[in-house]
Amino acid sequence: MLRFFLRRAMESLITIIVIVSVVFLVLNLSGDPIRMMASPTASAEEVAELRAAFGFDKPLVLRYGDFLAQISRLRFGDSISTRQPALRMVLQRLPATLLLAFTALAIATILGIPLGMLAAVRRGKAADTAAVLVSMMGQAMPVFWIALLLIFVFGVMIPILPPSGYGTFAHLVLPSISIAIFLLAGIVRVTRASMLEVLQQPFVTVVRSKGLEERIVLFKHALRNASIPVLTQLTLQMRFVIGGSVVVESVFGWPGVGQLLAQAAYGRDYPVVIAATFFIALFILAFSMMLDLAYGLVDPRVRIWH
Amino acid sequence: MSDAAKKPLLEVRNLRTVIDTAHGTFPAVDEVSFVLERGAVLGVVGESGSGKSMLALSLLRLLPGKGRIESGEALLDGRNLRALSEREMRGVRGRRIGMIFQEPLTSFDPLYTIGDQIAESVRKHLGLKPRQAREKAVELLSTVGIPRPDLACDEYPFQFSGGMRQRAMIAMALAPDPELLIADEPTTALDVTIQAQILELLAKLQRERGIAVLFISHNLGVIAEIADEVMVMYGGQVMERSEVVRLFDAPAHPYTQSLLEARPALDRAPSRLRAIPGQVPSLESRPAGCPFHPRCGRAMDICSRARPSRSFLGSGQEVACWLQGAGNAFQTHARASGAGGES
């Protein structure tokens, strides 16, 4: 168990270093932040002064070294636009993003797994066709489109939910559903396929031959076996949840890390982009580590603490 | 009780199980009839595709999706299994009829312990509490010769070897004390030495518990060791049924004769094996008349046209072949050619 955590921690560290390095490089190749900060009328001396103040006068390699040294102490620097510490800005907005992500995940899992099971058990019947169709649509529609559609229908046409903002439960509904629909589609598809495969396996007939109820066949035996690919699907989709949250938070004015990241990227606010990316990466890594532990709970063959 | 005791444990009459495919409906089990008495062992032998497994699954009403019993009946203690509700049938499965499957590797749910999988049927059928069910599972594992059964009980299928898994499978099938055990190729997936051990174990448990066994195998040698009576199947039909020694000494059906000649034997000169020419016809291309006629060295004109009915040769031997008593064919003729028309 401890060895597993140490190994995963090492892997995660390397992953994060690679991620922030790529972000650093891309940001530095994409343009000069000082030009955007300085007023158009600023003189060359004033620009140079600003540049020196933020350390942009040094060569890239030196700046990269400084950057890694600072990051390793969780010093992300101050935001170029607000002059507040980037770390604090990100941490303030993290709870809103986590709330959104986990609500979407919960909706998608709680609805998706039973729907996928139902489709598999009623293979070829109306319920199955409907589930497959809905799942295809859910995966084909871009998240921003779903979000706009939901705002239009439930915020404007039938105004029962606030189209944007943050603070109450009602505000959470539309953004989390926007993300959940995409997730749900994937979970239904994978659960259905995986259930169909498990139900073909000889041990299912063996369980039935013991005279056990179909309830036990499906929920105790088939579902647990079928849930392994679903866990993999969740791990893979978590990054889309975060990607989706950048879009969805912007559309709904949801004050999360995603919205902050989008704004910071527009404004070439390097410290904030780096800090936001860092925490998003950290979150995805922690989430996939949790799911790896969940594999062990489901499947004794991969129990890593043995 | 005394009334039930007079009836045979299992009586199958004209059982016909069909499979619906895109090209039509085809019989997998075709007019099979037999009687299995309490405590007796009936061997069912035949090549792959002869309908043996479909027969077994029909008895438990566990046919895969496209299969269904079309006609005939299977009477357990005189009660027609086809007439039972699904709920009543669940009381029969496991409790009255236990089943052992071919693949011990894939026959256990990989995610639950062996003990849990034995205990779940004990809990349902005998109404035991979890703790008692576990004790029963340990006891059964010990009965089937698993070393350190109390530890093995909490192990997962992947921690068991193939032979151990098959022992555990036997324990699982015997757990609710069924009167009839269906063993579908229980030794086929195992090494030869393990095969012998499992066979010995099955024979021992069968004797001790007086349990009736329907033993399905493609291996005549295995059948000879355990069965009292043998039923030879081909193309979903019963070709011959006989007491086991008689079947080996005086096989009446050309198919049985070819099967016996196709066996490798140590006491014969190491010449080439005499294989039966041709292949087992697929479900969708069964010939009309006797299903074996295209491969039969002694086929006659009538064999391709009409299906022979059963003739009884005395001492319980029965055979479906035109070479034996060709009299009473007309009752099956019409349907046999009708079924042939679909293929």
XYZ file of C-alpha atoms in Angstrom:
649
model
C 0.000 0.000 0.000
C 2.711 2.445 1.058
C 4.838 1.414 -1.905
C 1.890 2.057 -4.181
C 1.470 5.566 -2.805
C 5.176 6.346 -3.037
C 5.358 5.132 -6.600
C 2.240 7.012 -7.611
C 3.477 10.154 -5.849
C 6.730 9.977 -7.828
C 4.870 9.457 -11.087
C 2.524 12.313 -10.285
C 5.421 14.629 -9.495
C 7.060 13.918 -12.839
C 3.754 14.385 -14.635
C 3.204 17.747 -12.984
C 6.719 18.939 -13.798
C 6.194 18.015 -17.428
C 2.800 19.718 -17.528
C 3.919 23.021 -15.994
C 7.046 22.996 -18.163
C 4.986 22.659 -21.311
C 2.679 25.432 -20.143
C 5.660 27.624 -19.326
C 7.186 27.064 -22.732
C 3.961 27.608 -24.653
C 3.234 30.799 -22.724
C 6.683 32.154 -23.415
C 6.418 31.335 -27.086
C 2.981 32.854 -27.408
C 3.805 36.483 -26.836
C 5.108 39.149 -24.544
C 2.975 39.807 -21.469
C 4.723 43.120 -20.716
C 3.546 44.566 -24.019
C -0.003 43.877 -22.897
C 0.502 45.284 -19.402
C 2.194 48.434 -20.367
C 0.048 51.214 -21.712
C 0.403 51.755 -25.471
C 2.021 55.111 -24.834
C 4.693 53.766 -22.476
C 8.246 54.585 -23.423
C 10.884 51.918 -24.130
C 12.487 52.619 -20.743
C 9.239 52.136 -18.906
C 8.639 48.811 -20.689
C 12.164 47.662 -19.868
C 11.618 48.633 -16.257
C 8.417 46.597 -16.069
C 10.182 43.735 -17.759
C 12.930 43.741 -15.192
C 10.409 44.015 -12.347
C 8.755 40.753 -13.442
C 12.065 39.094 -14.329
C 11.308 38.918 -18.060
C 14.659 40.447 -19.001
C 16.583 37.248 -18.308
C 17.155 34.491 -20.931
C 14.528 31.759 -21.185
C 16.717 29.007 -19.704
C 17.446 31.039 -16.580
C 13.825 31.987 -16.236
C 12.876 28.294 -16.555
C 15.275 27.416 -13.730
C 13.829 30.167 -11.536
C 10.353 29.058 -12.472
C 10.923 25.445 -11.354
C 12.559 26.592 -8.134
C 9.608 28.830 -7.339
C 6.980 26.229 -8.287
C 8.629 23.607 -6.094
C 7.975 25.918 -3.129
C 4.425 26.511 -4.366
C 5.296 30.136 -5.142
C 3.410 31.065 -8.237
C 3.956 34.796 -7.982
C 1.427 37.584 -8.231
C -1.199 37.945 -10.897
C -0.136 40.365 -13.590
C -3.632 41.820 -13.858
C -4.836 41.972 -10.227
C -1.458 41.990 -8.428
C -2.837 39.446 -5.965
C -1.013 36.194 -5.235
C -1.962 33.746 -8.021
C -2.053 30.859 -5.543
C -4.691 32.570 -3.418
C -6.806 33.410 -6.476
C -6.806 29.785 -7.575
C -7.450 28.338 -4.116
C -10.379 30.708 -3.614
C -12.000 29.384 -6.749
C -11.145 25.722 -6.308
C -14.206 24.789 -4.148
C -16.630 26.045 -6.804
C -14.961 23.903 -9.469
C -14.819 20.816 -7.269
C -18.483 21.251 -6.389
C -19.390 21.471 -10.068
C -17.190 18.546 -11.117
C -18.374 16.174 -8.403
C -22.033 17.087 -8.812
C -21.762 16.367 -12.534
C -19.915 13.140 -11.822
C -22.517 12.059 -9.266
C -25.440 12.791 -11.613
C -23.771 10.960 -14.484
C -22.835 7.899 -12.418
C -26.089 7.576 -10.505
C -28.143 7.795 -13.697
C -25.683 6.301 -16.170
C -24.976 2.945 -14.551
C -28.636 1.914 -14.077
C -29.463 3.167 -17.581
C -26.587 1.204 -19.092
C -27.670 -1.902 -17.179
C -31.259 -1.480 -18.286
C -30.157 -1.135 -21.902
C -28.050 -4.300 -21.653
C -30.754 -6.370 -19.986
C -33.355 -5.170 -22.499
C -31.006 -5.524 -25.424
C -32.664 -4.729 -28.744
C -35.862 -3.528 -27.074
C -37.177 0.051 -26.998
C -35.357 0.992 -23.768
C -32.056 -0.126 -25.274
C -32.568 1.764 -28.522
C -33.494 4.903 -26.577
C -30.434 4.610 -24.333
C -28.087 4.095 -27.269
C -29.607 7.035 -29.125
C -29.423 9.390 -26.136
C -25.875 8.309 -25.424
C -24.824 8.961 -29.016
C -26.416 12.399 -28.936
C -24.822 13.204 -25.599
C -21.394 12.378 -26.905
C -21.876 14.132 -30.219
C -23.053 17.470 -28.835
C -20.306 19.823 -27.696
C -20.527 20.889 -24.065
C -20.905 24.609 -24.874
C -23.819 23.807 -27.160
C -25.562 21.754 -24.469
C -24.941 24.610 -22.032
C -26.427 27.236 -24.361
C -29.366 24.981 -25.135
C -30.086 24.496 -21.438
C -29.854 28.227 -20.777
C -32.194 28.899 -23.666
C -34.777 26.308 -22.604
C -34.735 26.504 -18.812
C -33.444 30.038 -18.328
C -35.236 31.911 -21.094
C -38.140 29.959 -22.623
C -39.338 28.419 -19.354
C -37.502 30.601 -16.859
C -37.413 28.268 -13.875
C -33.665 28.242 -13.277
C -31.112 31.040 -13.112
C -29.208 31.142 -16.426
C -25.979 32.137 -14.696
C -24.360 32.937 -11.396
C -23.313 31.183 -8.240
C -24.493 30.807 -4.661
C -27.638 28.703 -4.417
C -28.536 25.150 -5.298
C -30.588 26.391 -8.236
C -27.474 27.960 -9.726
C -25.755 24.572 -9.654
C -28.401 22.739 -11.681
C -27.784 23.881 -15.255
C -23.963 23.936 -15.238
C -23.686 20.519 -13.612
C -26.230 19.011 -16.006
C -24.321 20.466 -18.972
C -21.221 18.564 -17.935
C -23.160 15.509 -16.718
C -24.855 14.901 -20.090
C -21.540 14.333 -21.814
C -20.274 12.137 -18.967
C -23.556 10.268 -18.735
C -23.458 9.382 -22.421
C -20.051 7.746 -21.999
C -21.032 5.908 -18.833
C -24.233 4.529 -20.394
C -22.317 3.315 -23.440
C -19.532 1.649 -21.472
C -21.854 0.145 -18.837
C -24.086 -1.292 -21.534
C -21.237 -2.823 -23.537
C -19.553 -4.140 -20.439
C -22.760 -5.651 -19.017
C -23.491 -7.342 -22.334
C -20.052 -8.891 -22.290
C -20.293 -10.046 -18.680
C -23.763 -11.533 -19.188
C -22.269 -13.743 -21.919
C -19.777 -15.251 -19.507
C -20.187 -18.812 -18.290
C -20.217 -17.889 -14.607
C -23.500 -16.047 -15.077
C -25.128 -19.298 -16.223
C -23.506 -21.022 -13.243
C -25.036 -18.504 -10.828
C -28.418 -19.043 -12.482
C -27.959 -22.828 -12.315
C -27.722 -22.475 -8.531
C -31.289 -21.175 -8.535
C -30.392 -17.658 -7.466
C -32.706 -14.772 -8.243
C -32.084 -12.592 -11.269
C -31.615 -9.682 -8.843
C -28.508 -11.417 -7.421
C -27.301 -12.415 -10.891
C -27.487 -8.816 -12.110
C -26.556 -6.699 -9.124
C -24.209 -8.888 -7.120
C -22.368 -10.671 -9.924
C -22.839 -9.023 -13.311
C -22.739 -5.373 -12.234
C -19.611 -5.698 -10.141
C -17.785 -7.401 -13.000
C -19.115 -4.864 -15.475
C -18.058 -1.899 -13.348
C -14.320 -2.373 -13.993
C -14.384 -0.838 -17.507
C -16.722 1.843 -16.160
C -14.057 2.906 -13.663
C -11.559 3.161 -16.509
C -14.050 5.279 -18.415
C -14.430 7.588 -15.411
C -10.661 8.049 -15.159
C -10.473 8.902 -18.839
C -13.416 11.263 -18.738
C -12.350 13.232 -15.685
C -10.045 15.314 -17.837
C -12.980 16.140 -20.096
C -14.944 17.200 -17.044
C -12.205 19.717 -16.280
C -11.906 20.744 -19.909
C -15.660 21.063 -20.011
C -15.666 23.106 -16.832
C -13.468 25.766 -18.475
C -16.178 26.209 -21.098
C -19.183 25.682 -18.833
C -17.902 28.004 -16.098
C -17.371 30.729 -18.695
C -20.835 30.222 -20.192
C -22.622 30.215 -16.823
C -20.450 32.798 -15.092
C -19.494 30.151 -12.526
C -16.611 31.519 -10.469
C -14.387 28.456 -10.664
C -10.815 27.690 -11.651
C -11.890 27.017 -15.223
C -13.298 30.492 -15.695
C -10.241 31.995 -14.015
C -7.964 29.998 -16.312
C -9.824 31.161 -19.409
C -9.601 34.815 -18.334
C -5.939 34.502 -17.359
C -5.045 32.892 -20.673
C -6.682 35.752 -22.573
C -4.812 38.291 -20.494
C -1.506 36.403 -20.651
C -1.564 36.348 -16.880
C 1.262 33.790 -16.622
C 1.344 33.225 -12.864
C -2.400 32.571 -12.725
C -2.342 30.262 -15.767
C 0.492 28.270 -14.234
C -1.149 28.072 -10.800
C -4.507 27.058 -12.258
C -2.937 24.426 -14.511
C -0.941 23.103 -11.579
C -4.022 22.557 -9.437
C -6.095 21.097 -12.251
C -3.319 18.599 -12.963
C -3.034 17.815 -9.278
C -6.763 17.242 -9.054
C -6.839 14.889 -12.050
C -3.882 12.928 -10.704
C -5.457 12.614 -7.259
C -8.714 11.534 -8.816
C -7.132 8.828 -10.947
C -5.199 7.592 -7.919
C -8.479 7.286 -6.026
C -9.949 5.303 -8.893
C -6.933 3.015 -8.900
C -7.704 2.230 -5.303
C -11.330 1.670 -6.271
C -10.212 -0.998 -8.775
C -8.759 -2.912 -5.858
C -12.023 -2.680 -3.944
C -13.925 -4.095 -6.907
C -11.435 -6.669 -8.149
C -9.410 -8.823 -5.750
C -6.983 -9.714 -8.561
C -5.571 -6.206 -8.733
C -5.569 -5.508 -5.032
C -2.424 -3.433 -4.792
C -2.218 -3.538 -1.044
C -1.628 -7.278 -1.132
C -43.373 -39.603 -0.752
C -44.049 -43.273 -1.536
C -45.945 -42.188 -4.597
C -43.028 -40.081 -5.796
C -40.615 -42.916 -5.078
C -42.329 -45.128 -7.628
C -41.823 -42.653 -10.385
C -38.417 -42.365 -11.995
C -36.401 -39.385 -10.795
C -36.203 -37.917 -14.270
C -38.196 -38.861 -17.299
C -37.703 -36.991 -20.539
C -40.261 -37.493 -23.279
C -39.787 -36.357 -26.875
C -37.931 -33.245 -25.811
C -37.313 -30.893 -28.688
C -35.258 -27.729 -28.205
C -34.879 -25.374 -31.106
C -32.614 -22.443 -31.834
C -33.927 -19.475 -33.762
C -31.349 -18.119 -36.196
C -31.478 -15.601 -39.002
C -31.929 -18.498 -41.428
C -34.751 -20.240 -39.657
C -35.479 -22.436 -36.687
C -33.334 -25.503 -36.142
C -33.590 -28.311 -33.610
C -30.601 -28.618 -31.257
C -32.258 -31.368 -29.259
C -34.542 -33.461 -31.431
C -37.151 -35.767 -29.906
C -34.976 -37.011 -27.065
C -36.518 -39.447 -24.598
C -34.933 -41.244 -21.675
C -35.453 -42.269 -18.088
C -33.022 -41.739 -15.253
C -33.680 -43.654 -12.056
C -32.695 -42.478 -8.597
C -29.030 -43.059 -7.853
C -28.231 -44.133 -11.417
C -25.588 -42.674 -13.696
C -26.534 -42.037 -17.297
C -23.688 -41.114 -19.621
C -24.432 -38.928 -22.612
C -21.811 -39.211 -25.304
C -21.436 -37.472 -28.614
C -19.184 -35.190 -30.633
C -19.310 -31.422 -30.241
C -22.511 -30.084 -31.676
C -24.476 -33.237 -30.963
C -26.822 -31.385 -28.626
C -25.546 -32.771 -25.309
C -25.069 -29.430 -23.604
C -28.289 -28.037 -25.031
C -30.057 -31.047 -23.529
C -28.555 -30.247 -20.122
C -29.446 -26.563 -20.328
C -32.969 -27.457 -21.498
C -33.513 -29.525 -18.348
C -32.595 -26.522 -16.189
C -34.418 -24.148 -18.529
C -31.286 -22.059 -18.870
C -31.060 -21.965 -22.646
C -29.110 -19.089 -24.152
C -31.062 -16.254 -25.785
C -32.153 -17.785 -29.074
C -32.914 -21.248 -27.747
C -36.299 -22.500 -26.582
C -37.968 -25.775 -25.756
C -40.502 -26.379 -28.498
C -42.203 -29.570 -27.425
C -41.953 -32.598 -25.223
C -41.624 -32.742 -21.484
C -39.132 -33.336 -18.728
C -40.662 -34.844 -15.606
C -38.821 -34.588 -12.313
C -40.597 -36.880 -9.866
C -43.509 -36.770 -12.272
C -43.681 -32.959 -12.253
C -43.287 -31.393 -15.662
C -40.453 -28.889 -15.432
C -41.772 -27.035 -18.466
C -44.989 -26.235 -16.624
C -43.270 -24.636 -13.616
C -43.199 -20.891 -13.110
C -39.809 -19.219 -13.247
C -39.960 -18.844 -9.463
C -40.695 -22.555 -8.966
C -37.928 -23.358 -11.422
C -35.455 -21.432 -9.253
C -36.412 -23.767 -6.437
C -35.472 -26.711 -8.668
C -32.172 -25.298 -9.933
C -29.406 -26.008 -7.499
C -31.775 -27.522 -4.910
C -33.091 -30.541 -6.858
C -30.789 -30.467 -9.900
C -27.196 -29.371 -9.443
C -24.954 -28.695 -12.403
C -21.223 -28.914 -12.958
C -19.834 -27.099 -15.965
C -16.930 -27.746 -18.256
C -14.696 -24.751 -17.670
C -13.693 -24.437 -14.032
C -11.758 -21.282 -14.911
C -14.706 -19.268 -16.143
C -17.396 -20.900 -14.058
C -16.699 -18.890 -10.934
C -17.295 -15.203 -10.534
C -13.713 -13.910 -10.272
C -14.673 -11.208 -7.765
C -16.069 -13.331 -4.929
C -14.397 -15.897 -2.720
C -14.987 -19.581 -3.361
C -16.650 -19.842 0.032
C -19.046 -17.012 -0.739
C -20.073 -18.630 -4.002
C -20.773 -21.957 -2.312
C -22.536 -20.273 0.591
C -24.897 -18.209 -1.542
C -26.790 -21.225 -2.839
C -26.783 -22.869 0.597
C -28.262 -19.716 2.063
C -30.993 -19.574 -0.522
C -31.994 -23.220 -0.592
C -31.356 -24.364 2.967
C -32.115 -21.029 4.613
C -28.865 -20.972 6.558
C -27.444 -17.861 8.211
C -24.182 -16.507 6.781
C -22.076 -18.088 9.523
C -23.689 -21.531 9.198
C -23.486 -21.297 5.417
C -19.775 -20.629 5.697
C -19.329 -23.645 7.978
C -21.217 -25.739 5.453
C -18.972 -24.419 2.660
C -15.840 -25.333 4.638
C -17.251 -28.795 5.307
C -18.038 -29.293 1.610
C -14.610 -28.115 0.514
C -13.122 -30.639 2.879
C -15.431 -33.355 1.465
C -14.182 -32.738 -2.070
C -10.590 -32.959 -0.900
C -9.466 -29.337 -0.786
C -6.567 -29.018 1.664
C -6.963 -26.493 4.491
C -10.619 -25.828 3.607
C -11.084 -23.075 6.182
C -8.404 -20.992 4.471
C -9.410 -22.002 0.947
C -12.930 -20.842 1.716
C -11.739 -17.231 1.795
C -9.617 -17.512 -1.335
C -10.588 -16.251 -4.748
C -10.994 -18.454 -7.832
C -7.764 -17.108 -9.347
C -5.857 -18.470 -6.370
C -7.074 -22.019 -7.163
C -5.578 -24.402 -9.723
C -7.816 -25.899 -12.421
C -8.281 -29.182 -10.582
C -8.983 -27.406 -7.294
C -11.520 -25.188 -9.005
C -13.315 -28.198 -10.412
C -13.364 -29.743 -6.929
C -14.816 -26.513 -5.582
C -17.376 -26.556 -8.395
C -18.445 -30.043 -7.334
C -18.735 -28.811 -3.752
C -20.831 -25.890 -4.976
C -23.170 -28.122 -6.995
C -23.576 -30.590 -4.119
C -24.043 -27.901 -1.462
C -27.860 -27.818 -1.379
C -28.028 -31.674 -1.555
C -29.576 -32.122 -5.004
C -30.949 -35.512 -6.064
C -29.752 -35.091 -9.613
C -26.403 -33.846 -10.758
C -25.814 -32.813 -14.343
C -22.112 -32.923 -15.138
C -21.390 -31.313 -18.499
C -17.903 -32.377 -19.588
C -16.596 -31.957 -16.027
C -13.130 -33.302 -16.811
C -12.582 -32.105 -20.372
C -10.665 -28.946 -19.527
C -8.309 -30.707 -17.109
C -4.979 -32.555 -17.353
C -5.279 -36.297 -17.689
C -4.044 -37.038 -14.160
C -6.386 -34.462 -12.687
C -9.185 -35.868 -14.861
C -8.804 -39.247 -13.213
C -8.867 -37.703 -9.733
C -11.998 -35.684 -10.444
C -13.706 -38.688 -11.976
C -12.841 -40.793 -8.951
C -14.156 -38.071 -6.643
C -17.411 -37.803 -8.577
C -17.878 -41.589 -8.559
C -17.192 -41.721 -4.812
C -19.598 -38.893 -3.964
C -22.216 -40.405 -6.257
C -22.005 -43.752 -4.427
C -21.945 -42.227 -0.958
C -24.836 -39.871 -1.503
C -26.884 -42.044 -3.841
C -27.226 -39.110 -6.178
C -28.333 -39.600 -9.782
C -25.956 -38.236 -12.394
C -26.423 -37.217 -15.995
C -22.821 -37.352 -17.134
C -22.083 -35.616 -20.419
C -18.829 -36.255 -22.211
C -17.401 -36.655 -25.668
C -14.974 -39.183 -24.208
C -16.215 -42.775 -24.221
C -13.420 -43.872 -21.903
C -14.541 -41.416 -19.238
C -18.158 -42.492 -19.663
C -17.205 -46.148 -19.338
C -15.664 -45.479 -15.931
C -18.627 -43.830 -14.317
C -21.867 -44.571 -16.147
C -24.364 -47.420 -15.711
C -26.108 -46.598 -18.942
C -24.996 -44.688 -22.014
C -26.952 -42.578 -24.444
C -25.204 -41.830 -27.740
C -26.261 -38.574 -29.358
C -25.693 -37.277 -32.851
C -27.240 -34.281 -34.560
C -29.478 -33.595 -31.573
C -30.965 -37.100 -31.682
C -30.447 -40.228 -29.631
C -28.744 -42.816 -31.837
C -28.453 -45.558 -29.296
C -29.066 -46.121 -25.646
C -27.726 -49.085 -23.776
C -26.294 -50.480 -20.584
C -22.615 -49.500 -20.540
C -20.914 -52.897 -20.907
C -23.297 -53.892 -23.664
C -22.596 -50.696 -25.554
C -18.912 -51.525 -25.692
C -19.462 -55.222 -26.410
C -22.291 -55.038 -28.891
C -22.803 -51.553 -30.279
C -25.862 -51.655 -32.503
C -25.710 -48.308 -34.290
C -23.123 -47.736 -37.028
C -22.322 -44.383 -35.388
C -21.559 -46.010 -32.051
C -19.433 -48.581 -33.855
C -17.433 -45.870 -35.612
C -17.010 -43.976 -32.334
C -15.586 -47.083 -30.689
C -13.247 -47.676 -33.611
C -12.095 -44.062 -33.540
C -10.795 -44.366 -29.977
C -7.053 -44.553 -29.538
C -6.218 -47.714 -27.638
C -3.022 -48.966 -26.056
C -3.831 -52.622 -26.639
C -4.085 -52.208 -30.389
C -1.244 -51.878 -32.856
C -0.118 -48.255 -33.036
C -1.612 -47.825 -36.460
C -3.427 -44.752 -37.627
C -6.605 -43.876 -35.825
C -9.678 -44.686 -37.760
C -11.464 -41.368 -37.902
C -15.076 -41.090 -38.906
C -15.066 -39.575 -42.408
C -16.783 -36.235 -42.868
C -17.772 -33.699 -40.261
C -20.546 -33.215 -37.768
C -23.138 -31.234 -39.723
C -23.756 -27.761 -38.369
C -27.067 -26.952 -36.800
C -28.236 -25.235 -39.951
C -27.208 -27.968 -42.374
C -28.566 -31.103 -40.774
C -29.499 -33.623 -43.462
C -32.977 -35.044 -43.750
C -33.648 -38.571 -42.567
C -31.075 -40.042 -40.202
C -28.616 -37.240 -39.359
C -25.677 -39.651 -39.571
C -26.411 -41.052 -43.048
C -23.911 -38.888 -45.025
C -21.059 -40.271 -42.890
C -22.424 -43.778 -42.475
C -20.683 -46.603 -44.337
C -23.837 -48.654 -44.353
C -26.320 -45.986 -45.388
C -29.204 -47.129 -47.480
C -31.585 -45.291 -49.729
C -34.201 -44.829 -47.032
C -31.713 -43.311 -44.548
C -31.635 -40.023 -46.445
C -35.385 -39.857 -46.729
C -36.896 -40.804 -43.395
C -35.843 -40.718 -39.832
C -35.732 -44.161 -38.229
C -37.789 -44.690 -35.108
C -36.552 -46.399 -31.977
C -36.217 -50.166 -31.957
C -35.775 -52.087 -28.737
C -33.236 -54.881 -28.837
C -33.872 -56.401 -25.432
C -31.970 -55.939 -22.155
C -32.798 -52.253 -22.352
C -30.838 -51.513 -25.484
C -32.548 -49.202 -27.923
C -31.352 -47.944 -31.254
C -32.586 -45.572 -33.930
C -31.346 -47.076 -37.182
C -32.904 -48.445 -40.341
C -30.651 -51.504 -40.141
C -32.673 -52.577 -37.119
C -36.373 -53.294 -37.528
C -37.493 -51.028 -40.353
C -41.208 -51.332 -39.678
C -42.620 -48.327 -37.856
C -41.184 -45.366 -39.639
C -44.204 -43.715 -41.058
C -45.223 -41.853 -37.951
C -42.007 -39.841 -37.936
C -41.552 -39.683 -41.672
C -43.740 -36.679 -42.374
C -42.169 -34.451 -39.728
C -38.638 -35.575 -40.448
C -38.876 -34.495 -44.061
C -40.676 -31.338 -42.972
C -37.780 -30.389 -40.687
C -35.336 -31.255 -43.432
C -37.061 -28.851 -45.779
C -35.943 -25.895 -43.673
C -32.260 -26.582 -44.082
